[in-house]
């Protein structure tokens, strides 16, 4: 009232609060809050392994045990084909991207309910919570990748130029996990069924994906249908890079997976943005 | 919007659909509903709660504004909307400047992390950058008084230390608009007054806008010249704090309106031990020795009546009435050992004890009364000492008043009681120590 003159250009930006819902996350604001995501991620990592004896060993023990189990059950007992590669390293290379996908999916989906008090007491872009879970998953990935390299030399496979494209497959796996996880997270606050549903769906999808077996075990006439599962293409692509082998899914399947991942991620983010303002009322 | 307006609220309305949070629906239930009621979707009309009803007000930059009202009046909802935790159902808020809100201290503290790690985490949750925290770290640690335990996990802290550290982080936030919800009620008395001092300086420094929500009238009065009074989700009054407070006290339900305020049924009260013999029947709190009520002005007389059944059958029984703060520590008590009570009635009848307090000495705040009937511990077994006991039998509020008739308002910084005193200046030593002569200020 004291200064009815022209608007001061130095005045801090006005922020409007109303009942409108957002169609897409405010990326600039999200960027400002990235340090918080980083700190929350670091909190998850440091608290998880505090007061454990083996500490970070637990990160890769899981993947090694699963690969060993797959080698025994599917390689030895069921004798599924691994296209000439040692079964252990064959399934491990598939698990690399599968674990990334499934861990990102489940931790993203659960990230809101585990941080309920933060949501009901403090404002920050809610997307920070799912993003913060990426920190520990990326650390896992890094360690798992180190073990993969060791395994490749132990089994005398070595590293081929295909490896250059590995980050692309991993990125696709990450986008699929994050996109699906955000959709589940958006509903997880109101419907706690999501928390029970996620592991069930993930384990179904595990068997519908070429993790424990090669895609060559899938009957020819079903293969196109099989490849509608985008993560199948990503896993075989990851294997192509990691093992330096010749099989690559058909071009249409790869294009389809990329489009699928991009659309899923955008859909996940915009659904999340649409629902996020009401999380605090329901949690 | 004038360029000096920091908060502009227009027609702000919030409707909660009850049951939305209490009962989370499973997908199965929803599917079942859709099948049974294919056209309407089958959603039962939910009970709605109008938490905020068409609020409109402005806050100028640099103003400190209080918000008062009873529980459920919508204070917290208003804060949550202003802090962007929950969206309004209708209406708008325009905020100019960065907003920081303290709805609860210590949110996001992780027990496994050390004090130092929590300072950084909590600081960034509240919107500070790492660089800002670096710059203020020393101040924060000093303020919190937890210095040597900074590298200890917070789970090993006492609750007092945890709260002090949390408040220290929060108090060093420096946004242009600060929204505070009753965070002052933390820690022991000395830390509370330190917090209050800090809040006051936060408000007066460099034109920061402060919105302070509380039902502690004294702190509001200390911090804010202007106060909004909320009743049932509406903005009932907006003006100078002293007027808002009189409106508030006027709007409180009186004994004449409800008939039950200030009257506490002890016969039906929850007794912690089942072996008690329920002798205590009723407690009536009479401010100014008049009609029952639960609000008394500081310095006013009070009468407390307690009805006891069949006191005559236990002529040696002792009555004990203790008054404490809501956090349950005893401030003072009356017992029949201090002033003997002799049962005069016949067996099987009720007796009424009337306690007269000529002047309420407690500073404004919320208090509770516990009552018990006991036998002499030297004469009976330990288990039989307490015949009947009702903890928190009654609650009452002391409201501010001009006790000294000079405009001074007592508050938590003055301690818990007012002790009457007088002092005067007399000629000192002919050769005073330097600086020791003038001690007229307190």
XYZ file of C-alpha atoms in Angstrom:
725
model
C 0.000 0.000 0.000
C 2.908 2.296 0.741
C 4.265 2.023 -2.744
C 1.520 2.080 -5.340
C 4.061 2.810 -8.096
C 4.992 0.516 -10.957
C 5.843 -3.043 -10.041
C 9.361 -3.396 -8.817
C 11.273 -5.678 -11.146
C 13.562 -6.728 -8.285
C 10.679 -7.975 -6.188
C 10.810 -11.718 -5.539
C 8.602 -13.696 -7.864
C 5.051 -14.138 -6.715
C 3.877 -17.650 -6.097
C 0.251 -18.518 -6.571
C -1.438 -21.281 -4.626
C -4.783 -22.512 -5.924
C -6.723 -25.690 -6.509
C -5.402 -26.361 -9.998
C -3.607 -29.616 -10.543
C -0.422 -29.806 -12.554
C -0.063 -31.601 -15.852
C 3.679 -32.050 -15.649
C 6.309 -31.609 -12.937
C 7.905 -28.177 -12.643
C 11.362 -29.196 -13.828
C 13.080 -25.988 -12.848
C 11.869 -26.266 -9.277
C 12.821 -29.933 -9.267
C 16.322 -28.967 -10.299
C 16.559 -26.623 -7.310
C 15.658 -29.490 -5.045
C 18.143 -31.985 -6.519
C 20.538 -31.517 -3.570
C 17.753 -32.683 -1.281
C 17.206 -35.781 -3.428
C 20.919 -36.405 -3.223
C 20.992 -36.045 0.578
C 17.968 -38.298 1.019
C 19.618 -40.846 -1.265
C 22.789 -40.679 0.763
C 20.754 -41.083 3.931
C 19.257 -44.279 2.517
C 22.673 -45.655 1.657
C 24.413 -44.772 4.922
C 21.591 -45.902 7.176
C 21.033 -49.147 5.325
C 24.500 -50.514 6.003
C 25.187 -48.955 9.375
C 25.496 -51.595 12.092
C 25.962 -54.374 9.558
C 29.097 -56.493 9.584
C 29.341 -57.215 5.879
C 28.088 -53.779 4.847
C 28.109 -53.261 1.102
C 28.820 -56.940 0.441
C 25.074 -57.357 0.697
C 24.649 -55.199 -2.385
C 26.180 -57.702 -4.766
C 25.701 -60.883 -2.748
C 22.054 -60.883 -3.877
C 22.810 -60.787 -7.599
C 25.529 -63.462 -7.319
C 23.286 -65.803 -5.376
C 20.446 -65.347 -7.869
C 22.762 -65.995 -10.803
C 24.076 -69.135 -9.068
C 20.560 -70.322 -8.400
C 19.503 -69.734 -11.992
C 22.544 -71.635 -13.255
C 21.622 -74.597 -11.131
C 17.857 -74.666 -11.680
C 17.583 -73.537 -15.287
C 21.037 -74.438 -16.559
C 21.599 -77.798 -14.872
C 18.176 -79.119 -13.921
C 15.934 -77.734 -16.676
C 18.774 -77.452 -19.206
C 17.499 -74.277 -20.843
C 19.748 -72.962 -23.618
C 22.281 -70.259 -22.891
C 23.507 -70.103 -26.471
C 26.909 -71.522 -25.711
C 27.819 -69.136 -22.932
C 28.574 -70.298 -19.397
C 25.164 -70.239 -17.750
C 26.350 -68.276 -14.741
C 27.681 -65.277 -16.640
C 24.824 -65.547 -19.142
C 22.150 -65.127 -16.492
C 24.228 -62.580 -14.575
C 24.420 -60.306 -17.620
C 20.620 -60.417 -17.908
C 20.209 -59.816 -14.198
C 22.315 -56.670 -14.449
C 19.594 -54.699 -16.224
C 16.701 -56.708 -14.798
C 17.765 -55.909 -11.232
C 18.178 -52.271 -12.110
C 14.683 -52.214 -13.605
C 12.955 -54.105 -10.826
C 14.746 -52.364 -7.958
C 14.029 -48.939 -9.407
C 10.419 -49.950 -9.928
C 9.836 -51.233 -6.413
C 11.741 -48.536 -4.544
C 10.075 -45.793 -6.579
C 6.650 -47.298 -6.001
C 7.233 -47.507 -2.254
C 9.051 -44.210 -1.773
C 6.010 -42.155 -0.780
C 4.615 -44.384 1.913
C 8.001 -44.810 3.584
C 8.349 -41.022 3.834
C 4.809 -40.260 4.939
C 5.757 -37.871 7.732
C 7.825 -35.727 5.399
C 4.931 -35.458 2.979
C 2.435 -34.434 5.614
C 4.692 -31.866 7.285
C 6.875 -30.193 4.708
C 6.562 -28.936 1.181
C 8.999 -29.994 -1.504
C 8.358 -31.357 -4.999
C 7.201 -34.876 -4.195
C 9.160 -36.198 -7.155
C 12.257 -35.736 -4.977
C 11.318 -38.863 -3.034
C 11.250 -41.338 -5.939
C 14.329 -39.695 -7.425
C 16.226 -40.023 -4.161
C 15.860 -43.798 -4.310
C 17.855 -43.806 -7.537
C 21.040 -43.089 -5.576
C 21.248 -46.445 -3.875
C 20.107 -48.260 -7.010
C 22.782 -46.600 -9.109
C 25.392 -47.523 -6.522
C 24.182 -51.120 -6.731
C 24.452 -50.936 -10.499
C 28.001 -49.658 -10.349
C 29.105 -52.472 -8.061
C 27.224 -55.090 -10.084
C 28.877 -53.801 -13.241
C 32.324 -54.144 -11.626
C 31.543 -57.769 -10.839
C 30.343 -58.342 -14.401
C 33.714 -57.176 -15.735
C 35.503 -59.537 -13.356
C 33.242 -62.415 -14.428
C 33.821 -61.692 -18.127
C 37.545 -62.138 -17.646
C 37.217 -65.096 -15.274
C 35.131 -66.950 -17.880
C 37.503 -65.886 -20.664
C 34.878 -63.913 -22.598
C 36.560 -60.527 -22.409
C 35.100 -57.192 -23.431
C 33.964 -56.338 -26.983
C 33.133 -53.011 -28.631
C 29.449 -53.823 -28.037
C 30.068 -52.657 -24.485
C 29.933 -49.051 -25.695
C 26.165 -49.346 -26.022
C 25.629 -50.876 -22.584
C 24.705 -47.501 -21.009
C 21.894 -47.171 -23.557
C 20.276 -50.448 -22.461
C 20.780 -49.599 -18.823
C 19.205 -46.198 -19.367
C 16.202 -47.829 -21.050
C 15.859 -50.229 -18.140
C 16.029 -47.310 -15.734
C 13.396 -45.323 -17.647
C 11.028 -48.286 -17.770
C 11.460 -48.925 -14.050
C 11.059 -45.260 -13.133
C 8.063 -44.704 -15.428
C 6.175 -47.749 -14.160
C 7.264 -46.992 -10.604
C 5.912 -43.438 -10.760
C 2.540 -44.677 -11.989
C 2.383 -47.164 -9.123
C 3.612 -44.535 -6.637
C 0.870 -42.134 -7.725
C -1.726 -44.655 -6.628
C 0.210 -46.145 -3.730
C -0.774 -43.350 -1.352
C -4.492 -43.918 -1.775
C -4.439 -47.657 -2.435
C -2.083 -49.662 -0.365
C -2.761 -52.696 -2.549
C 0.033 -51.341 -4.725
C 2.568 -52.312 -2.101
C 1.471 -55.945 -2.259
C 0.873 -55.980 -5.980
C 4.312 -54.766 -7.045
C 6.382 -57.822 -6.057
C 3.788 -60.171 -7.568
C 3.770 -58.359 -10.910
C 7.553 -58.144 -10.883
C 8.018 -61.855 -10.375
C 5.498 -62.651 -13.128
C 7.354 -60.352 -15.473
C 10.670 -61.976 -14.503
C 9.492 -65.258 -15.995
C 8.088 -63.529 -19.073
C 11.508 -61.967 -19.686
C 14.657 -63.626 -20.967
C 16.588 -63.401 -17.717
C 16.936 -67.046 -16.779
C 16.833 -68.279 -20.369
C 17.698 -67.064 -23.847
C 15.133 -65.649 -26.227
C 16.078 -68.481 -28.582
C 14.163 -70.778 -26.208
C 10.958 -68.940 -27.136
C 9.100 -70.614 -30.042
C 9.563 -68.708 -33.325
C 5.845 -68.060 -33.847
C 5.480 -66.511 -30.412
C 8.600 -64.412 -30.582
C 7.023 -61.239 -31.967
C 4.339 -61.403 -29.311
C 7.029 -62.046 -26.722
C 8.917 -58.952 -27.811
C 5.927 -56.732 -26.994
C 7.377 -56.879 -23.510
C 9.827 -53.965 -23.828
C 12.060 -55.179 -21.025
C 12.735 -58.395 -23.031
C 14.387 -56.373 -25.781
C 16.345 -54.383 -23.227
C 17.641 -57.528 -21.520
C 18.730 -59.137 -24.783
C 20.314 -55.837 -25.809
C 22.194 -55.668 -22.535
C 23.431 -59.202 -23.125
C 24.529 -58.284 -26.649
C 26.667 -55.528 -25.166
C 27.954 -57.384 -22.139
C 28.799 -60.714 -23.757
C 29.649 -59.309 -27.179
C 27.325 -61.855 -28.797
C 25.684 -61.617 -32.195
C 21.968 -61.800 -31.443
C 20.242 -58.431 -31.328
C 16.437 -58.098 -31.204
C 14.831 -56.907 -34.477
C 14.975 -53.189 -35.229
C 11.224 -52.695 -34.781
C 11.414 -54.189 -31.302
C 14.242 -51.851 -30.353
C 12.454 -48.780 -31.688
C 9.298 -49.940 -29.918
C 11.170 -50.294 -26.605
C 12.658 -46.829 -26.863
C 9.281 -45.250 -27.626
C 7.661 -47.323 -24.904
C 10.246 -46.205 -22.328
C 9.949 -42.529 -23.242
C 6.139 -42.566 -23.259
C 5.976 -44.523 -20.010
C 8.320 -42.107 -18.264
C 6.428 -39.028 -19.461
C 3.107 -40.632 -18.532
C 4.475 -41.551 -15.113
C 5.762 -38.057 -14.450
C 2.595 -36.329 -15.527
C 0.305 -38.686 -13.617
C 2.503 -38.138 -10.572
C 2.336 -34.369 -10.999
C -1.435 -34.533 -11.375
C -1.903 -36.467 -8.160
C 0.915 -35.131 -5.993
C -0.824 -32.109 -4.485
C -3.317 -34.382 -2.740
C -0.838 -36.883 -1.314
C -0.704 -35.080 2.037
C -4.495 -35.291 2.451
C -4.576 -39.025 1.998
C -1.326 -40.374 3.395
C -1.416 -6.669 -5.202
C 0.500 -3.812 -3.712
C 4.231 -4.317 -3.928
C 4.460 -4.433 -0.144
C 1.911 -7.198 0.289
C 3.611 -10.453 1.202
C 0.608 -12.739 1.563
C -2.666 -12.164 -0.239
C -5.434 -14.614 0.579
C -8.705 -14.560 -1.358
C -11.812 -16.664 -0.672
C -9.714 -19.510 0.613
C -11.818 -22.599 1.217
C -10.845 -26.129 2.096
C -13.231 -29.046 2.238
C -12.023 -32.389 3.528
C -13.895 -35.489 2.505
C -14.026 -37.479 5.679
C -12.982 -41.060 5.346
C -10.587 -40.239 2.562
C -7.592 -40.703 4.766
C -8.960 -42.735 7.631
C -10.100 -45.651 5.531
C -7.982 -46.403 2.555
C -10.057 -48.249 0.051
C -8.804 -51.410 -1.558
C -9.105 -51.835 -5.311
C -11.371 -54.808 -4.750
C -13.907 -52.689 -2.888
C -13.908 -50.124 -5.642
C -14.361 -52.791 -8.308
C -17.239 -54.276 -6.327
C -18.891 -50.868 -6.070
C -18.518 -50.240 -9.773
C -20.172 -53.558 -10.551
C -23.062 -53.007 -8.174
C -23.642 -49.407 -9.201
C -22.542 -49.233 -12.822
C -24.045 -45.809 -13.466
C -23.235 -43.708 -10.430
C -19.920 -45.339 -9.674
C -21.514 -46.201 -6.351
C -19.473 -43.742 -4.343
C -21.333 -43.208 -1.105
C -21.814 -39.539 -0.463
C -18.976 -38.831 1.917
C -19.286 -36.659 4.974
C -17.603 -33.366 4.244
C -15.783 -31.126 6.625
C -15.554 -27.445 5.876
C -12.157 -26.790 7.394
C -11.721 -23.317 5.952
C -14.675 -21.193 4.985
C -14.008 -18.359 2.564
C -10.999 -16.659 4.165
C -9.808 -13.336 2.791
C -6.987 -11.278 4.273
C -3.694 -9.596 3.411
C -0.400 -9.559 5.235
C 2.015 -6.743 4.478
C 5.708 -7.458 4.087
C 7.491 -7.239 7.433
C 4.323 -7.762 9.461
C 4.120 -10.346 12.247
C 0.605 -11.726 12.375
C -0.746 -14.226 14.875
C -3.477 -16.757 14.196
C -5.467 -17.990 17.182
C -8.491 -20.199 17.677
C -9.522 -23.368 19.424
C -8.483 -26.800 18.214
C -10.292 -27.604 14.989
C -10.878 -23.965 14.082
C -8.831 -24.369 10.913
C -5.515 -22.871 11.990
C -3.451 -25.853 10.944
C -5.293 -26.244 7.668
C -4.553 -22.622 6.835
C -0.890 -23.217 7.575
C -0.779 -26.345 5.505
C -2.213 -24.519 2.527
C 0.153 -21.590 2.912
C 3.057 -24.031 3.165
C 1.812 -25.825 0.027
C 1.439 -29.144 1.789
C -2.186 -29.417 0.795
C -4.077 -27.522 -1.928
C -7.165 -25.389 -1.267
C -10.533 -26.530 -2.581
C -11.369 -23.013 -3.723
C -9.734 -19.617 -3.608
C -6.185 -18.432 -4.050
C -3.106 -17.380 -2.138
C -0.436 -15.151 -3.642
C 2.869 -15.225 -1.865
C 5.691 -12.866 -2.528
C 9.088 -14.044 -1.429
C 10.510 -17.370 -0.380
C 8.357 -19.139 2.131
C 9.716 -21.269 4.930
C 7.418 -23.129 7.240
C 7.948 -24.798 10.563
C 4.953 -26.988 11.169
C 6.841 -29.351 13.409
C 10.450 -29.386 14.471
C 12.613 -32.352 13.692
C 10.617 -33.760 10.792
C 12.948 -35.931 8.778
C 15.410 -36.509 11.575
C 16.806 -39.973 11.112
C 17.809 -41.822 14.287
C 20.730 -43.645 12.656
C 22.365 -40.478 11.342
C 24.662 -38.363 13.496
C 23.672 -34.953 14.761
C 25.775 -33.262 12.107
C 24.352 -35.384 9.271
C 20.870 -34.604 10.499
C 21.590 -30.883 10.536
C 22.401 -31.020 6.837
C 19.527 -33.322 5.949
C 16.956 -31.425 7.995
C 18.245 -28.093 6.752
C 17.833 -29.074 3.144
C 14.422 -30.597 3.787
C 13.444 -27.179 5.126
C 14.779 -25.560 1.978
C 18.291 -24.417 2.882
C 21.166 -24.974 0.490
C 24.269 -26.798 1.642
C 26.205 -23.561 1.385
C 23.714 -21.745 3.618
C 23.989 -24.525 6.182
C 27.794 -24.414 6.045
C 27.671 -20.696 6.730
C 25.401 -21.059 9.750
C 26.638 -24.344 11.117
C 28.518 -22.826 14.021
C 25.539 -20.715 15.069
C 23.220 -23.710 14.817
C 25.476 -25.899 16.932
C 25.951 -23.167 19.523
C 22.261 -22.546 19.772
C 21.419 -26.229 20.147
C 23.858 -26.774 23.033
C 24.633 -30.309 21.834
C 28.205 -29.482 20.764
C 30.179 -32.524 21.834
C 27.564 -34.993 20.668
C 27.547 -33.793 17.086
C 29.092 -37.012 15.778
C 26.841 -39.281 17.829
C 23.820 -40.901 16.142
C 20.671 -39.030 17.070
C 19.109 -42.229 18.406
C 21.440 -41.913 21.401
C 20.307 -38.356 22.133
C 17.927 -37.526 24.926
C 14.606 -36.251 23.651
C 15.535 -32.798 24.913
C 18.757 -32.748 22.905
C 16.955 -33.916 19.798
C 14.376 -31.175 20.094
C 17.004 -28.517 20.737
C 19.006 -29.525 17.705
C 15.886 -29.633 15.553
C 14.752 -26.222 16.691
C 18.236 -24.795 16.167
C 18.185 -25.868 12.515
C 14.691 -24.522 11.989
C 15.422 -21.215 13.720
C 18.260 -20.503 11.345
C 16.130 -20.711 8.251
C 15.995 -17.262 6.765
C 13.127 -17.030 4.314
C 11.274 -13.805 3.566
C 7.992 -15.260 4.754
C 8.131 -17.498 7.798
C 5.185 -19.626 8.877
C 5.408 -21.058 12.387
C 3.131 -23.501 14.159
C 3.563 -23.754 17.914
C 7.152 -24.858 17.714
C 7.880 -22.846 20.807
C 6.450 -25.476 23.047
C 9.671 -27.472 23.030
C 12.343 -28.172 25.557
C 12.599 -27.032 29.156
C 11.607 -23.604 30.408
C 14.960 -21.949 29.828
C 15.247 -23.289 26.299
C 11.673 -22.186 25.627
C 12.455 -18.628 26.522
C 15.574 -18.805 24.360
C 13.360 -19.994 21.478
C 10.932 -17.173 22.112
C 13.750 -14.637 22.028
C 14.978 -16.132 18.764
C 11.487 -15.980 17.268
C 11.155 -12.371 18.273
C 14.434 -11.458 16.603
C 13.474 -13.450 13.497
C 10.343 -11.367 13.281
C 11.916 -7.975 13.874
C 15.042 -8.434 11.729
C 15.200 -7.199 8.177
C 11.502 -6.946 7.582
C 10.700 -10.628 7.583
C 7.017 -11.496 7.386
C 5.934 -13.908 10.104
C 2.685 -15.784 10.440
C 2.536 -17.383 13.859
C -0.137 -19.901 14.727
C -0.731 -20.939 18.296
C -3.244 -21.365 21.020
C -0.774 -20.020 23.486
C -2.140 -16.506 23.687
C 0.833 -15.140 25.549
C 3.414 -15.937 22.924
C 1.136 -14.586 20.220
C 0.787 -11.397 22.182
C 4.538 -11.197 22.610
C 5.315 -11.723 18.962
C 2.484 -10.241 16.953
C 0.852 -6.805 16.983
C -1.976 -8.087 14.772
C -3.902 -11.328 15.169
C -6.483 -13.258 13.180
C -9.076 -15.102 15.221
C -10.519 -18.237 13.646
C -13.766 -19.856 14.737
C -15.141 -22.933 12.977
C -13.085 -22.344 9.835
C -14.137 -18.727 9.477
C -12.096 -15.613 10.014
C -14.039 -14.249 12.996
C -11.861 -11.257 13.751
C -8.848 -9.540 12.217
C -7.242 -6.703 14.137
C -4.940 -5.673 16.964
C -3.895 -8.631 19.092
C -5.438 -7.363 22.311
C -8.840 -6.968 20.626
C -8.546 -10.364 18.952
C -7.897 -11.888 22.322
C -10.882 -10.304 23.978
C -12.991 -11.590 21.081
C -11.445 -15.024 21.587
C -12.187 -15.113 25.283
C -15.714 -13.812 24.628
C -16.342 -16.514 22.036
C -15.298 -19.304 24.370
C -18.245 -21.323 25.598
C -19.349 -20.271 29.088
C -21.040 -22.275 31.789
C -24.266 -20.429 31.098
C -24.266 -21.559 27.497
C -23.349 -25.227 27.786
C -23.724 -25.763 31.493
C -20.835 -28.225 31.601
C -17.704 -26.146 31.099
C -15.751 -26.111 34.329
C -17.708 -29.055 35.752
C -15.788 -32.329 35.685
C -17.392 -35.675 36.381
C -14.915 -37.628 38.472
C -17.159 -40.587 39.185
C -16.974 -41.577 35.534
C -13.319 -40.662 35.087
C -10.752 -43.188 34.014
C -8.915 -44.525 37.055
C -5.532 -46.016 36.384
C -5.796 -48.767 39.026
C -8.911 -50.889 39.390
C -8.515 -51.441 43.112
C -9.391 -47.823 43.821
C -12.600 -47.228 45.581
C -14.304 -44.437 43.606
C -15.025 -41.831 46.251
C -14.344 -38.733 44.173
C -17.549 -37.632 42.477
C -17.238 -34.249 40.865
C -14.963 -31.241 40.535
C -16.220 -27.751 39.797
C -13.837 -24.983 38.832
C -15.245 -21.512 39.550
C -13.271 -18.558 38.195
C -13.890 -15.385 40.246
C -15.770 -17.600 42.757
C -18.685 -17.429 40.330
C -20.207 -19.645 37.664
C -18.264 -22.747 36.567
C -15.763 -22.190 33.740
C -12.335 -23.326 32.616
C -10.796 -19.935 31.889
C -9.491 -17.766 34.652
C -7.713 -14.453 34.370
C -4.326 -14.370 36.019
C -4.619 -12.787 39.479
C -8.364 -13.470 39.818
C -9.743 -15.524 42.709
C -10.764 -19.129 42.067
C -12.839 -21.665 43.901
C -12.473 -25.401 43.376
C -15.251 -27.619 44.678
C -14.760 -31.340 45.039
C -17.591 -33.684 45.916
C -16.513 -36.789 47.815
C -18.796 -39.677 48.669
C -18.753 -41.205 52.087
C -15.751 -39.372 53.461
C -16.994 -40.027 56.966
C -16.259 -43.744 56.741
C -12.550 -42.920 56.417
C -12.087 -40.148 58.961
C -8.322 -40.462 58.760
C -8.235 -40.055 54.962
C -6.200 -37.273 53.454
C -7.263 -35.244 50.451
C -4.586 -34.169 48.037
C -5.193 -31.735 45.191
C -2.259 -30.953 42.940
C -1.990 -28.496 40.099
C 0.486 -29.011 37.303
C 1.229 -27.954 33.792
C -0.091 -30.085 30.922
C 3.250 -31.828 30.751
C 2.290 -33.213 34.170
C 4.932 -31.846 36.465
C 3.445 -30.701 39.755
C 3.602 -26.982 40.411
C 1.900 -26.882 43.798
C -0.586 -28.851 45.852
C -3.086 -28.593 48.660
C -3.318 -31.423 51.187
C -5.334 -31.931 54.303
C -2.043 -32.210 56.146
C -1.391 -28.556 55.410
C -4.831 -27.630 56.555
C -6.854 -30.397 58.285
C -10.231 -31.398 56.931
C -12.668 -33.051 59.273
C -15.585 -34.952 57.812
C -18.771 -33.514 59.248
C -21.412 -35.445 57.401
C -22.864 -38.812 58.277
C -21.772 -42.042 56.729
C -23.175 -42.657 53.294
C -23.545 -39.015 52.367
C -21.582 -36.754 50.058
C -19.325 -34.040 51.321
C -18.168 -31.021 49.402
C -14.675 -29.615 49.834
C -14.443 -26.001 48.768
C -10.929 -24.758 48.100
C -10.571 -21.022 47.903
C -7.581 -19.471 46.134
C -7.714 -15.687 46.579
C -5.412 -14.954 43.684
C -4.402 -17.115 40.705
C -0.585 -16.918 40.788
C 0.110 -18.960 37.631
C 1.262 -17.259 34.455
C -1.044 -17.640 31.438
C -1.089 -21.149 29.991
C -2.881 -24.474 30.243
C -2.918 -26.411 33.500
C -4.416 -29.548 34.984
C -5.615 -30.661 38.392
C -5.152 -34.123 39.874
C -7.046 -35.266 42.950
C -6.444 -38.168 45.285
C -7.675 -39.541 48.581
C -4.940 -41.252 50.572
C -4.317 -42.952 53.879
C -1.322 -42.383 56.098
C 1.551 -44.455 54.643
C 2.853 -45.107 58.144
C -0.321 -46.908 59.128
C -1.322 -49.039 56.121
C 0.405 -51.295 53.605
C 1.990 -49.540 50.682
C -0.616 -50.926 48.280
C -3.437 -49.482 50.330
C -2.191 -45.925 50.602
C -4.135 -44.559 47.645
C -7.830 -45.019 48.196
C -8.959 -43.105 45.131
C -7.162 -41.034 42.578
C -8.076 -39.213 39.384
C -5.133 -37.904 37.413
C -5.886 -34.931 35.188
C -9.267 -34.637 36.834
C -9.726 -31.159 35.385
C -8.036 -28.799 33.014
C -8.131 -25.041 33.032
C -6.529 -22.141 31.246
C -5.077 -19.016 32.759
C -5.558 -16.086 30.413
C -3.523 -12.897 30.421
C -4.634 -9.952 32.514
C -3.177 -6.686 33.611
C -2.287 -8.018 37.056
C 0.129 -5.223 37.943
C -2.211 -2.539 36.587
C 0.643 -1.113 34.561
C 0.242 -2.938 31.250
C 2.873 -5.595 31.963
C 1.837 -8.992 30.612
C 3.185 -12.085 32.323
C 4.363 -14.920 30.090
C 6.522 -18.070 30.139
C 9.670 -15.933 30.263
C 8.616 -14.806 33.736
C 8.643 -18.346 35.066
C 5.563 -20.186 36.231
C 4.278 -18.027 39.086
C 3.921 -14.454 39.951
C 5.466 -13.732 43.347
C 4.382 -10.366 44.753
C 7.358 -8.179 45.508
C 8.421 -4.615 45.847
C 11.731 -2.872 45.477
C 13.187 0.547 45.773
C 16.372 2.370 45.062
C 18.392 3.545 48.045
C 21.620 5.436 48.097
C 24.420 2.914 47.531
C 27.945 2.731 48.881
C 29.636 6.106 48.745
C 32.335 4.504 46.553
C 30.502 2.216 44.142
C 32.201 -0.422 42.040
C 32.249 0.677 38.390
C 28.999 -0.081 36.604
C 27.276 -1.280 39.734
C 25.321 1.819 40.628
C 22.235 1.757 38.477
C 20.297 -1.462 38.768
C 16.801 -0.266 38.172
C 16.364 -2.429 35.059
C 15.481 -6.078 35.368
